[in-house]
Tab-separated table of C-alpha atoms and ligand atoms in Angstrom:
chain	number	residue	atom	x	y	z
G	1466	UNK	CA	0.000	0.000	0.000
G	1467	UNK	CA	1.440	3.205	-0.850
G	1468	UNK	CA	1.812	6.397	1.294
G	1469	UNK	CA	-0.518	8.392	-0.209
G	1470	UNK	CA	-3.054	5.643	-0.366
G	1471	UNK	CA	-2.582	5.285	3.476
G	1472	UNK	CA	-2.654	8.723	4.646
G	1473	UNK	CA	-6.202	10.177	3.446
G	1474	UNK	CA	-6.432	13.613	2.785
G	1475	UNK	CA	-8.571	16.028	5.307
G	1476	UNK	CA	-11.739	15.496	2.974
G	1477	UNK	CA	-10.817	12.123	1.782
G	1478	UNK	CA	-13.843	12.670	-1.020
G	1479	UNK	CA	-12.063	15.019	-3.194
G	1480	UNK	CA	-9.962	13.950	-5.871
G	1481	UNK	CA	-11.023	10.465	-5.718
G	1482	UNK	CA	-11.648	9.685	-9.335
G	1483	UNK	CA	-12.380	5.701	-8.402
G	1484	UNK	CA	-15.936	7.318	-6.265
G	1485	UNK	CA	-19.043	5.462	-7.877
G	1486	UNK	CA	-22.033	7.589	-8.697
G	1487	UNK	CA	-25.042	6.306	-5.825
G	1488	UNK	CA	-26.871	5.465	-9.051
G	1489	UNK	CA	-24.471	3.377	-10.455
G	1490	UNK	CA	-23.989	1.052	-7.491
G	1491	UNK	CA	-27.441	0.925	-7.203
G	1492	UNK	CA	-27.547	-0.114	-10.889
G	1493	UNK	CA	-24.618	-2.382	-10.170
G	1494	UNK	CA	-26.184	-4.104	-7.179
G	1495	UNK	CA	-29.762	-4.856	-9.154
G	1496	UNK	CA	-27.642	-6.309	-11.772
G	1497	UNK	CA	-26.680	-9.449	-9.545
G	1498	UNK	CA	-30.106	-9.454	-7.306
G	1499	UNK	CA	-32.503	-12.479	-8.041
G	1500	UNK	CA	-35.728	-13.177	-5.886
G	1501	UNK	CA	-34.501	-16.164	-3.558
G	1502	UNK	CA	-36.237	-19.552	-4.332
G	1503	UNK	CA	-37.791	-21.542	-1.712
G	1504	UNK	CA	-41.553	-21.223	-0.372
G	1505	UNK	CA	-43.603	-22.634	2.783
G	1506	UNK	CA	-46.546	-23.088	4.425
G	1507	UNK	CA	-47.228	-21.381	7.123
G	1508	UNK	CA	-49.851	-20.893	9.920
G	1509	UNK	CA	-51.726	-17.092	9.758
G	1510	UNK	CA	-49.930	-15.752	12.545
G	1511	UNK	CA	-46.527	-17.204	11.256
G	1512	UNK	CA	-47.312	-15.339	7.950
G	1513	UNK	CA	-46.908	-11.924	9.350
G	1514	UNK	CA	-44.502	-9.636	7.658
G	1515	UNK	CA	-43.624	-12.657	5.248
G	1516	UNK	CA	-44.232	-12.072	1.335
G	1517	UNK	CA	-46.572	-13.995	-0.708
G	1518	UNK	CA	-46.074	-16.656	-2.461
G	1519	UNK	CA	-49.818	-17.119	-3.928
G	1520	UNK	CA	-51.893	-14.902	-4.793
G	1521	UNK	CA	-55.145	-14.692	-2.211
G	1522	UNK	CA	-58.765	-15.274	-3.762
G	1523	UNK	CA	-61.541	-14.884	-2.475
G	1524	UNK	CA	-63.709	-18.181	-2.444
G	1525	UNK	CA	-66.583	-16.513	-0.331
G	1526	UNK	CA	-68.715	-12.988	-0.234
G	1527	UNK	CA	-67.831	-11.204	2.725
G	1528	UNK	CA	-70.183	-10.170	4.761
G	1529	UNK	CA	-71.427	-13.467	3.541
G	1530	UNK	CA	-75.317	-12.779	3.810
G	1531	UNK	CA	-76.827	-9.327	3.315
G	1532	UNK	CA	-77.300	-8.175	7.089
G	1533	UNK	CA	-78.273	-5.105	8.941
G	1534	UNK	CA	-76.225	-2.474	9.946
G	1535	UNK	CA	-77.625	-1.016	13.138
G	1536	UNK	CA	-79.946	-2.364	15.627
G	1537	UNK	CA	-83.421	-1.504	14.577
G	1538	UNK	CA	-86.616	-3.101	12.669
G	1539	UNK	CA	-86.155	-4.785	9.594
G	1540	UNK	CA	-89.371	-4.274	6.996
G	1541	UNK	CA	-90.109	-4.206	3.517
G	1542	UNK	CA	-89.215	-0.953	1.840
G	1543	UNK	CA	-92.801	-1.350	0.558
G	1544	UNK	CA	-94.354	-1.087	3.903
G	1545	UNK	CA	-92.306	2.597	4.110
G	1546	UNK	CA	-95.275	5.847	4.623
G	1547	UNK	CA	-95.461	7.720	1.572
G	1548	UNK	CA	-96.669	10.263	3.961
G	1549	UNK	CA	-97.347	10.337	7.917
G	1550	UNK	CA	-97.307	7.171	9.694
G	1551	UNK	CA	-97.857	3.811	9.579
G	1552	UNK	CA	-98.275	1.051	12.089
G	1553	UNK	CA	-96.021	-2.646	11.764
G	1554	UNK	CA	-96.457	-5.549	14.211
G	1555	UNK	CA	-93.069	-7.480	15.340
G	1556	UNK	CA	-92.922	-10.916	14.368
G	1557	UNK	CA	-89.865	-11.825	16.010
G	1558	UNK	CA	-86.548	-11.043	16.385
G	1559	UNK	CA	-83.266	-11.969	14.258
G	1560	UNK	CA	-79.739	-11.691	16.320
G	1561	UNK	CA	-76.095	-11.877	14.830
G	1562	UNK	CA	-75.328	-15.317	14.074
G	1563	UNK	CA	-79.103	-16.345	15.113
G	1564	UNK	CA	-81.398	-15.432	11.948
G	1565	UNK	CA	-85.522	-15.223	12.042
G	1566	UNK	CA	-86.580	-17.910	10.321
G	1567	UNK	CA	-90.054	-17.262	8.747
G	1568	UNK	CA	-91.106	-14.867	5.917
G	1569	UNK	CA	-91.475	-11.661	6.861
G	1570	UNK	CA	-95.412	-10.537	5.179
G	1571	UNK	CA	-96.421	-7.067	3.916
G	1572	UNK	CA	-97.936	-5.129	7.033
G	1573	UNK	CA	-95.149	-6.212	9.468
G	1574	UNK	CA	-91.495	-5.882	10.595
G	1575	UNK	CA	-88.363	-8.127	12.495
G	1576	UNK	CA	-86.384	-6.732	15.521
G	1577	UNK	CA	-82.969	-7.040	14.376
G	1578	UNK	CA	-79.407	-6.686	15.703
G	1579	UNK	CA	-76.443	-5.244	14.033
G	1580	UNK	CA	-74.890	-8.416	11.908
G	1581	UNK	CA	-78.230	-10.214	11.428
G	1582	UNK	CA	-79.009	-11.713	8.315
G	1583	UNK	CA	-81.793	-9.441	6.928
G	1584	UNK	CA	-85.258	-11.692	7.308
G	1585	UNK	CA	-86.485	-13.112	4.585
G	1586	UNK	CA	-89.389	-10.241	2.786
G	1587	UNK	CA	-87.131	-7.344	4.187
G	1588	UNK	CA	-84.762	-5.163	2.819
G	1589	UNK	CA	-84.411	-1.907	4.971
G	1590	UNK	CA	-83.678	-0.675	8.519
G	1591	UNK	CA	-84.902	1.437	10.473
G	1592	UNK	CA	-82.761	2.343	13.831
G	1593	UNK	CA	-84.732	1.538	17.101
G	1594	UNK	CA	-84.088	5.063	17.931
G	1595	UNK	CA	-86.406	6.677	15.421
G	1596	UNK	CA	-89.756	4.536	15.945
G	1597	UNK	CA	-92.471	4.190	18.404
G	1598	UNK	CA	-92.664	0.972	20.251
G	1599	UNK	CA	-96.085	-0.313	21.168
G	1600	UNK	CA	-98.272	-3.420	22.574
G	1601	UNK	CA	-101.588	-4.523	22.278
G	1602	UNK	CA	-102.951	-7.901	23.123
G	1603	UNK	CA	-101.375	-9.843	20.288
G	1604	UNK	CA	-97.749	-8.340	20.960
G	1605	UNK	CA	-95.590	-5.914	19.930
G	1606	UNK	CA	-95.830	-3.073	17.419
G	1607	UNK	CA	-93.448	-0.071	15.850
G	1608	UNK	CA	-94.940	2.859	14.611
G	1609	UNK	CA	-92.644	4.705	12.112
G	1610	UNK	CA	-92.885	7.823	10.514
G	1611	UNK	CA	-91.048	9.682	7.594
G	1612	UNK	CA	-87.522	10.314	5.946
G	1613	UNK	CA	-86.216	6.835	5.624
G	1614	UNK	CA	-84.716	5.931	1.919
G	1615	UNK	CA	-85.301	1.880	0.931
G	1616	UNK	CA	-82.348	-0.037	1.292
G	1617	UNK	CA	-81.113	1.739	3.967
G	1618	UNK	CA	-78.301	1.000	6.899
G	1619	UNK	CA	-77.866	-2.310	4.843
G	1620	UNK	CA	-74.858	-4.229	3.953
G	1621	UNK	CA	-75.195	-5.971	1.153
G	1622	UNK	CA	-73.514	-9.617	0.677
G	1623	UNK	CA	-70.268	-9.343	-0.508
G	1624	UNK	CA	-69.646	-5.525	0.006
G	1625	UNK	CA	-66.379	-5.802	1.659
G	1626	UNK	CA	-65.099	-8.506	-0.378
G	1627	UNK	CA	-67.082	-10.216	-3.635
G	1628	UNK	CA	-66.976	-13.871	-4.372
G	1629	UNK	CA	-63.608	-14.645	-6.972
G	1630	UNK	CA	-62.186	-10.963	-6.640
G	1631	UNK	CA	-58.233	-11.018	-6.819
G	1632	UNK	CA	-57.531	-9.546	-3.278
G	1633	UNK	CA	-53.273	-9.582	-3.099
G	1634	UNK	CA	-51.094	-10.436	-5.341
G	1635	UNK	CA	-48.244	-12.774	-5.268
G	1636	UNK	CA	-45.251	-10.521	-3.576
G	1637	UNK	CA	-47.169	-8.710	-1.534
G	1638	UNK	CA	-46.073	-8.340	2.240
G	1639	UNK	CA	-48.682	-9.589	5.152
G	1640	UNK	CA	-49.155	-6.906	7.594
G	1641	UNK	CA	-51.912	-6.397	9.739
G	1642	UNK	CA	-54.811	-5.439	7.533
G	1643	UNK	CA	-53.705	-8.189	4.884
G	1644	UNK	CA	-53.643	-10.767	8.265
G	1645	UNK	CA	-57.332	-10.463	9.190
G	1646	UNK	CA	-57.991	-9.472	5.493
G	1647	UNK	CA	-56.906	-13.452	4.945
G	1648	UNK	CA	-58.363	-14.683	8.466
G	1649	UNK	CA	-62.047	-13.108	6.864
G	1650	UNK	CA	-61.979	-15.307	4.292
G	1651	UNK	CA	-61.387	-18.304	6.802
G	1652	UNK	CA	-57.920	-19.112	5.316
G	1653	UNK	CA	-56.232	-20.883	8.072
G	1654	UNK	CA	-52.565	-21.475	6.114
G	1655	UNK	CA	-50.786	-19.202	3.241
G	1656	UNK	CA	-47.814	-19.886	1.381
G	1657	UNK	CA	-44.739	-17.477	1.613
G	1658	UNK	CA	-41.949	-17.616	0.293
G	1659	UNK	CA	-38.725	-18.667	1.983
G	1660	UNK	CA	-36.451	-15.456	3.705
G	1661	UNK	CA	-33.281	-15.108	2.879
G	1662	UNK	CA	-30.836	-15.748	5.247
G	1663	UNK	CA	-28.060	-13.224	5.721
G	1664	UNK	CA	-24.960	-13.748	7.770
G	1665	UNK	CA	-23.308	-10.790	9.037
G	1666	UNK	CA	-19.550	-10.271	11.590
G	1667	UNK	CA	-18.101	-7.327	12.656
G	1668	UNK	CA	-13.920	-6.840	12.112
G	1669	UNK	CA	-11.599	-4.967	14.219
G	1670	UNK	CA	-9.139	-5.892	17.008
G	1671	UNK	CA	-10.635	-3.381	19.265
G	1672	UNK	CA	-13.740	-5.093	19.423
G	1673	UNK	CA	-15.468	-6.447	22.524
G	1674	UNK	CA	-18.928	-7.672	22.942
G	1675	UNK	CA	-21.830	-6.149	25.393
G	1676	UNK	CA	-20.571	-7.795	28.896
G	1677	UNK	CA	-16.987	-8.192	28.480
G	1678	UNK	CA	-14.599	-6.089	30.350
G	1679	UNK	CA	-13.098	-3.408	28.127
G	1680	UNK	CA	-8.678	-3.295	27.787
G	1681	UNK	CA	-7.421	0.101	27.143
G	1682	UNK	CA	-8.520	1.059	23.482
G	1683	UNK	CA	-10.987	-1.127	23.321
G	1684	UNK	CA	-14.693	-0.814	22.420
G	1685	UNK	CA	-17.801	-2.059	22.688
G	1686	UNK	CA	-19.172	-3.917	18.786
G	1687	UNK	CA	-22.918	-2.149	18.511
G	1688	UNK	CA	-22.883	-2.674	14.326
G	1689	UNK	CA	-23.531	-6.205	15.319
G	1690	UNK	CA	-26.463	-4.705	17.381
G	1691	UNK	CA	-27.923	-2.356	14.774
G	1692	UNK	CA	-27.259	-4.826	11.889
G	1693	UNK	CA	-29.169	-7.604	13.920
G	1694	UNK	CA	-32.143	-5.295	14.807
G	1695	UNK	CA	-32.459	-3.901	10.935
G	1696	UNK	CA	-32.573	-7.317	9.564
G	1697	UNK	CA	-34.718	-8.924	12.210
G	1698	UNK	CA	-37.535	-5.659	11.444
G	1699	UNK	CA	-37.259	-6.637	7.626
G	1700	UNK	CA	-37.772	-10.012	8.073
G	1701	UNK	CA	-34.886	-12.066	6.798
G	1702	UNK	CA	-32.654	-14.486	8.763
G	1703	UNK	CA	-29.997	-13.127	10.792
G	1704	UNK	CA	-27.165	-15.162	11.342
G	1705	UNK	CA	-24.619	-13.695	13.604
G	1706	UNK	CA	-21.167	-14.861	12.853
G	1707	UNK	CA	-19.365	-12.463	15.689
G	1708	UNK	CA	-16.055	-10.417	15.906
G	1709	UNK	CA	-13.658	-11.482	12.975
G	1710	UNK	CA	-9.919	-10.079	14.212
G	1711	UNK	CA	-8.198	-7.558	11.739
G	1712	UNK	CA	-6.235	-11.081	10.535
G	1713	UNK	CA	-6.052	-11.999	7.054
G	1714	UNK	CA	-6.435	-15.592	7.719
G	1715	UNK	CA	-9.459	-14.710	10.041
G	1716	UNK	CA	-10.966	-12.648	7.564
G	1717	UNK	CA	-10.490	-15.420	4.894
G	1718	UNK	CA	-12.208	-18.278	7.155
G	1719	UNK	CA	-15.118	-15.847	8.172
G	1720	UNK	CA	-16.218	-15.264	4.299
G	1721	UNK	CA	-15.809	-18.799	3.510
G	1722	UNK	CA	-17.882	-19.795	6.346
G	1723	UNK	CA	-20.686	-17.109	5.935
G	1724	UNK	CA	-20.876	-17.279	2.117
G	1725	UNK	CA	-21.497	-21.008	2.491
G	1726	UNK	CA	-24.644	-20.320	4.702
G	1727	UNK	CA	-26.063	-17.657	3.811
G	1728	UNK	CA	-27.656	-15.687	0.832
G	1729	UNK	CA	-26.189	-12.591	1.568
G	1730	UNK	CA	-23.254	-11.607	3.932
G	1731	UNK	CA	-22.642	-8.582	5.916
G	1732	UNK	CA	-19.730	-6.921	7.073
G	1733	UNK	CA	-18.487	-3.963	8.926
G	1734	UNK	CA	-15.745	-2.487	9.504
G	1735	UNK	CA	-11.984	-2.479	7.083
G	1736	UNK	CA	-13.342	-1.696	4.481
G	1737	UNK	CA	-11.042	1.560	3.707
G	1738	UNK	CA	-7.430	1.576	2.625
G	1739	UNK	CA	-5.986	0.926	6.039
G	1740	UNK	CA	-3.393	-1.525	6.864
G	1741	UNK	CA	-6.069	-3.730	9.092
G	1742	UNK	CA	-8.558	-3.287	6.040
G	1743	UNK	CA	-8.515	-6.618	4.439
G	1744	UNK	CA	-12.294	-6.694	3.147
G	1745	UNK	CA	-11.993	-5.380	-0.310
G	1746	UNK	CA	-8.774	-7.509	-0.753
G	1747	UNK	CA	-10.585	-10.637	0.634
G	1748	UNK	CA	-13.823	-10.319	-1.766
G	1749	UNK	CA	-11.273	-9.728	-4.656
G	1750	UNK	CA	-9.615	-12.787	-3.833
G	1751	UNK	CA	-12.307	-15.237	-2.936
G	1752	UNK	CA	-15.166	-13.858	-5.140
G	1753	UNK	CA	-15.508	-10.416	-7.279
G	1754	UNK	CA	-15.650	-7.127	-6.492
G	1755	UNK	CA	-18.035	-4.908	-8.288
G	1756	UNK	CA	-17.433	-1.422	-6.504
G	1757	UNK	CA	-15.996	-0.563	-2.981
G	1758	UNK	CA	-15.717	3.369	-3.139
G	1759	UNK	CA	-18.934	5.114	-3.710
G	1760	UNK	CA	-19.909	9.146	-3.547
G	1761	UNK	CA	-21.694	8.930	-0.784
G	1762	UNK	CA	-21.115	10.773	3.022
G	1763	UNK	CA	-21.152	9.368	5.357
G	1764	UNK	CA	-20.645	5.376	3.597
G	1765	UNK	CA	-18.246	5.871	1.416
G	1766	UNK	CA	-16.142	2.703	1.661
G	1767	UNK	CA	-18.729	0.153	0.581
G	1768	UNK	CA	-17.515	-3.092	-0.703
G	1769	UNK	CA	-19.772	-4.932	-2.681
G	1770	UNK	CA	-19.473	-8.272	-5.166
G	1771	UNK	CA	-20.450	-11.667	-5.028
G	1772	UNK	CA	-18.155	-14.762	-3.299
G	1773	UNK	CA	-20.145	-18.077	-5.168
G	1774	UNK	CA	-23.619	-17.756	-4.873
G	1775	UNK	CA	-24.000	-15.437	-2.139
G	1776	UNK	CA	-23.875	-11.419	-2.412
G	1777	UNK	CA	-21.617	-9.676	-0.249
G	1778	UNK	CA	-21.530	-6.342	1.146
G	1779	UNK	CA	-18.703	-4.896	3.095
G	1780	UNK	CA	-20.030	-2.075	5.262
G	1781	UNK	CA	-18.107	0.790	6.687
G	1782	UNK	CA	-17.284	0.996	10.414
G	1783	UNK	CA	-18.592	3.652	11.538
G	1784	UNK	CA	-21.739	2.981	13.743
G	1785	UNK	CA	-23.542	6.000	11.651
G	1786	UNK	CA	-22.502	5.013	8.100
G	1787	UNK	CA	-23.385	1.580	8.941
G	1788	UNK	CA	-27.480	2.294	9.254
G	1789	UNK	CA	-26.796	5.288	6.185
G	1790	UNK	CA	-25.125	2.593	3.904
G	1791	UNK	CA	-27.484	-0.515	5.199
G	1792	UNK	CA	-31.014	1.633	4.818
G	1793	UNK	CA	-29.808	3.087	0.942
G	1794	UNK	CA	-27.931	0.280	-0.064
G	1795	UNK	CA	-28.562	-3.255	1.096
G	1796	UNK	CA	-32.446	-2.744	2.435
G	1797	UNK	CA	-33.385	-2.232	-0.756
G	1798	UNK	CA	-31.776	-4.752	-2.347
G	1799	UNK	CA	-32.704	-7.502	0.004
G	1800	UNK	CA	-36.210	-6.818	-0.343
G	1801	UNK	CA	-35.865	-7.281	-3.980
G	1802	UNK	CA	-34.522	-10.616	-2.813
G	1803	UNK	CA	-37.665	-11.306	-0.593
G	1804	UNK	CA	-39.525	-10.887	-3.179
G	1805	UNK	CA	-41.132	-7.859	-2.185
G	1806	UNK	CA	-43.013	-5.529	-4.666
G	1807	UNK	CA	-42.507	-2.802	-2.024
G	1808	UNK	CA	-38.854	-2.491	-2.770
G	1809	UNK	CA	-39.169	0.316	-5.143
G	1810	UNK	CA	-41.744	1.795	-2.239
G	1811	UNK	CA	-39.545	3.177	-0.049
G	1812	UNK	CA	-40.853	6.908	0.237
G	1813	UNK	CA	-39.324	10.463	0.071
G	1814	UNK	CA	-41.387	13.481	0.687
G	1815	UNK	CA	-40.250	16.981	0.350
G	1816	UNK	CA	-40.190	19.098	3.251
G	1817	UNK	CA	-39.251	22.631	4.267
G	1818	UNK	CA	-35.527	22.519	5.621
G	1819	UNK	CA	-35.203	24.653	8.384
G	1820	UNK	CA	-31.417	24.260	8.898
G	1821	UNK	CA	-28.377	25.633	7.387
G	1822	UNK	CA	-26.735	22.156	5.394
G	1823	UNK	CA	-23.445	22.051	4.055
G	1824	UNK	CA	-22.686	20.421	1.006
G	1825	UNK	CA	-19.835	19.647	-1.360
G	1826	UNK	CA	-21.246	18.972	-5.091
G	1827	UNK	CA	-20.183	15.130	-6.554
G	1828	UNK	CA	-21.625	13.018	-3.766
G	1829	UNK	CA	-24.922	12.010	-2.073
G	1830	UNK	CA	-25.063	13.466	1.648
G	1831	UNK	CA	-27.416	11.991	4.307
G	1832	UNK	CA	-28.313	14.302	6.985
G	1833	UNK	CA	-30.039	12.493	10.183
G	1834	UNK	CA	-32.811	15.049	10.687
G	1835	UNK	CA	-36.025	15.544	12.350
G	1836	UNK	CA	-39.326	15.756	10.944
G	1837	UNK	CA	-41.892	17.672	12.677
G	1838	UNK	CA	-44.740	19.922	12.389
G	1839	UNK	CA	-44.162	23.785	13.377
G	1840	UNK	CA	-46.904	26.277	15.487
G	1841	UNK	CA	-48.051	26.931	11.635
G	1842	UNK	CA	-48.663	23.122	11.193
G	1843	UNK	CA	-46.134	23.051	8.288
G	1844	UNK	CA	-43.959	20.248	8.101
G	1845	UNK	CA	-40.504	20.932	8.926
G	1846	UNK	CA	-37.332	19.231	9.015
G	1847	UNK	CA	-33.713	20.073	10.661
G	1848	UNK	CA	-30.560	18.542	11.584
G	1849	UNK	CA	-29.859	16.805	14.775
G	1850	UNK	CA	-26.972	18.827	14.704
G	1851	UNK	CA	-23.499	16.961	14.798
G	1852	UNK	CA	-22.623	14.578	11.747
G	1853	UNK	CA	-19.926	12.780	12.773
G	1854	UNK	CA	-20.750	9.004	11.407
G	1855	UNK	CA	-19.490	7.665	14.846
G	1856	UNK	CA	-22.097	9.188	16.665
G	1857	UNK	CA	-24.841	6.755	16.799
G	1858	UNK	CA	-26.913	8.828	19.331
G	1859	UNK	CA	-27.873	11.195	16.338
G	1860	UNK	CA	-29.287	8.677	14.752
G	1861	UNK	CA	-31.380	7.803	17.692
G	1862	UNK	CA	-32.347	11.520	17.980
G	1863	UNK	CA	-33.122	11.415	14.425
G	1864	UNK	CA	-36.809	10.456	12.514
G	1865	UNK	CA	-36.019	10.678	9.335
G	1866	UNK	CA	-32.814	11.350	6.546
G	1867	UNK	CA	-32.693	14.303	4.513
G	1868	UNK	CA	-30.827	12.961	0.688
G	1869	UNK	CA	-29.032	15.990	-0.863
G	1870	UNK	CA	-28.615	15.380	-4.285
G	1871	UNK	CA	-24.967	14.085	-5.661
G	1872	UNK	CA	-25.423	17.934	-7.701
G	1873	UNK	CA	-26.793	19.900	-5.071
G	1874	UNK	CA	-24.835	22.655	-2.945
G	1875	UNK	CA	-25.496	23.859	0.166
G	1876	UNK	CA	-28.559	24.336	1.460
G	1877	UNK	CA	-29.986	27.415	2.944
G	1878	UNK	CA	-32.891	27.617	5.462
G	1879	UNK	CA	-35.913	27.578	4.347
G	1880	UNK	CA	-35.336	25.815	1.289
G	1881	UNK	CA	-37.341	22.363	-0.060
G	1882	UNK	CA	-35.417	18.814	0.460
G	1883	UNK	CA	-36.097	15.514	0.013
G	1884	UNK	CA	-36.754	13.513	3.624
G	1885	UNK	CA	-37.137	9.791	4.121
G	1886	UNK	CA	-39.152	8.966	6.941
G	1887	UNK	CA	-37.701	6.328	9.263
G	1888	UNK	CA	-41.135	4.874	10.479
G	1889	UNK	CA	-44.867	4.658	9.127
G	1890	UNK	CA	-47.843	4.333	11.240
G	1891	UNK	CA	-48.129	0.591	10.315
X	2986	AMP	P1	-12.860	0.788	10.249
X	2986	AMP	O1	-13.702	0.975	9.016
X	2986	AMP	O2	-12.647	-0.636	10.561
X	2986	AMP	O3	-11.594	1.564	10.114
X	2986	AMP	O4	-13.685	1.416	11.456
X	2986	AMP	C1	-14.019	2.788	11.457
X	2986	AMP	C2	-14.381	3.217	12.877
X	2986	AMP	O5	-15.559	2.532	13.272
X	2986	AMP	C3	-13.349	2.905	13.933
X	2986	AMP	O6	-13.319	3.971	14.846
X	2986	AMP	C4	-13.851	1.653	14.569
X	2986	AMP	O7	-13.413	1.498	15.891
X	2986	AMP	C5	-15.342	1.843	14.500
X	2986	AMP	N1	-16.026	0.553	14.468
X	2986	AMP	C6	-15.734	-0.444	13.605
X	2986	AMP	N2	-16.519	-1.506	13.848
X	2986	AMP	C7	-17.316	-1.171	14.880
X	2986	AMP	C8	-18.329	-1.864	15.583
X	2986	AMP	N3	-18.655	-3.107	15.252
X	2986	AMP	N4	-18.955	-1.222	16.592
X	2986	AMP	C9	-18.605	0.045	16.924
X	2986	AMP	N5	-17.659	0.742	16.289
X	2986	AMP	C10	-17.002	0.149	15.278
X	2987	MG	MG1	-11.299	-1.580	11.679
């Protein structure tokens, strides 16, 4: 390794003519995705956040009988007074899951519960609240008056969901609308398709884990933390292969080992031109590199190829550019990989910028920001303030990125970015 190779300049960005466009290793990384292969059956409750592997059909009308709405009288919309009132006697009453089970004649009316199947002879409902009740010696009556519409507080059969209609398509993720969406059909067991597994280590000599004593320089691994937590929320298979030492020899056993059991492996840390940084060298040598420098801050050492069948992505150290690089880089392609039609999905909004952002033109920079609305209800965003890619905290404090453009400058208060959200309601 040469000198000047080793010693990085102050801004180690400029005058790096090897520094990938973000579009191109995005290009570059789609070029070697494929969705992974593999499907089970699962239970419903297994199934959620798993992707389709089928698509779901409806086999039954949902509601499944046309049923009233409100609790109230059910009565022939021909029995309605075309002016003042008229007078209905109760034949009986029809419950949710218990229906009436005679014909309901001109001249008379059913109690009925919200949910009942609407007797037989009836198609409209009136709410209890807006009719008369009376008795006489042969039972009950309802006297009701004007302003009703036939076919009112009705649901017809198959309003929610009709008989045959397509309802998700293969590829689409089960959350919790799509769970009891499935469940109200009465489909007990889906197929999904298998998740891919993806082994990930941290490197570095000064490495301890959570509960070890620390030796002077030493410090605690959290990538191993993050990395875990990011791919247990999107649903793959973590495999946690440890601390790899900055050791050639280690570094060499630890890609042969996770590249033979998983789909995709995960690294952090050595990825740069230092002399511990054997991750680039190792993918060259076991497998192929396709890029390793891209113009992105932070995450600019990002080594990425392919070692046999499995993808590999060598992460930076740096606790911040760990989450920047994993969330723009290898989320998206490992939903791809899942089989997920949300992968193109993942959403930026614009949003008034109410911080000062500096900016060099010729790479991406991700600000950790917060989104918010002001006194005026306007949505803002700012900085957390510090943007040093060690300091995980800020990205705690933060809700959202804000992605400046690889073209843009800096960016003056009050101006429009582009912000993506960390979380959604769901
Ligand atoms: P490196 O890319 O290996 O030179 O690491 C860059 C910086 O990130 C160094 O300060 C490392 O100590 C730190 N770092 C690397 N890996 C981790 C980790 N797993 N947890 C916390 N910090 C790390
Ligand atoms: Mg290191």
């Amino acid at each position: 390794m040469s000198e000047t190779q080793r010693k990085a300049p102050v801004d180690c960005y400029t005058g790096d003519p090897e520094l990938l466009p973000v579009v191109e290793a995005r290009a570059r990384i789609d070029a070697l995705l494929t969705v992974v292969s593999g499907e089970e059956r699962v239970t419903l409750r297994e199934a959620l956040g798993r992707i389709l592997a089928e698509p779901i059909v409806s086999s039954v009308n949902v509601p499944g009988h046309t049923n009233s709405a409100m609790d109230g009288f059910a009565l022939a919309s021909t029995d309605l007074p075309r002016d003042g009132t008229c007078r209905l006697r109760v034949l009986g009453t029809a419950w949710a899951g218990r229906p009436f089970g005679g014909r309901v004649a001109p001249g008379s009316a059913v109690r009925v519960m919200t949910g009942a199947v609407m007797p037989d002879g009836t198609d409209t409902v009136i709410m209890k609240e807006q009719v008369e009740e009376q008795a006489d010696a042969k039972g009950e009556l309802i006297v009701i008056g004007g302003g009703h519409r036939a076919g009112q507080n009705v649901r017809e059969a198959g309003e929610d969901i009709a008989l045959g209609a397509r309802l998700l398509d293969t590829g689409t993720r089960i959350m919790p609308a799509e769970l009891g969406l499935i469940a109200s059909l009465g489909i007990g067991e889906v197929r999904v398709l298998r998740r891919p597994r993806v082994a990930f280590f941290s490197t570095g000599d000064e490495l301890r884990c959570a509960g070890e004593t620390l030796a002077p320089g030493e410090i605690y691994d959290s990538n191993r933390y993050t990395l875990f937590a990011m791919l247990a929320r999107l649903g793959v298979e973590p495999i946690d292969m440890g601390v790899v030492r900055d050791d050639a020899e280690a570094v060499r056993n630890a890609f042969r080992e996770a590249c033979a059991a998983a789909d995709v492996v995960i690294s952090t840390g050595g990825a740069s031109t230092g002399e511990a940084d054997y991750i680039a060298e190792t993918l060259g040598e076991l497998g192929e590199v396709r890029f390793w420098r891209i113009a992105i801050r932070p995450g600019r050492p990002l080594a990425f190829g392919r070692v046999g069948d499995a993808l590999f992505f060598g992460l930076p150290g740096n606790p911040v550019a760990v989450m920047v690089t994993f969330y723009q880089f290898v989320q998206p392609a490992l939903l791809r990989m899942m089989g997920s039609r949300e992968a193109a999905a993942n959403p930026v909004i614009r949003a008034t910028c109410v911080s000062r952002l500096r900016k060099k033109p010729g790479r991406v920079e991700v600000y950790r920001a917060i989104l918010e609305r002001d006194a005026d209800g306007r949505v803002t965003v700012r900085s957390t303030g510090k943007t040093g890619s060690g300091l995980l905290h800020t990205m705690s404090d933060a809700n959202c990125f804000i992605l400046l453009p690889e073209d843009g400058e800096t960016v003056e208060p009050g101006a429009e970015v582009d912000v993506q959200p960390f979380y959604g309601l769901v």
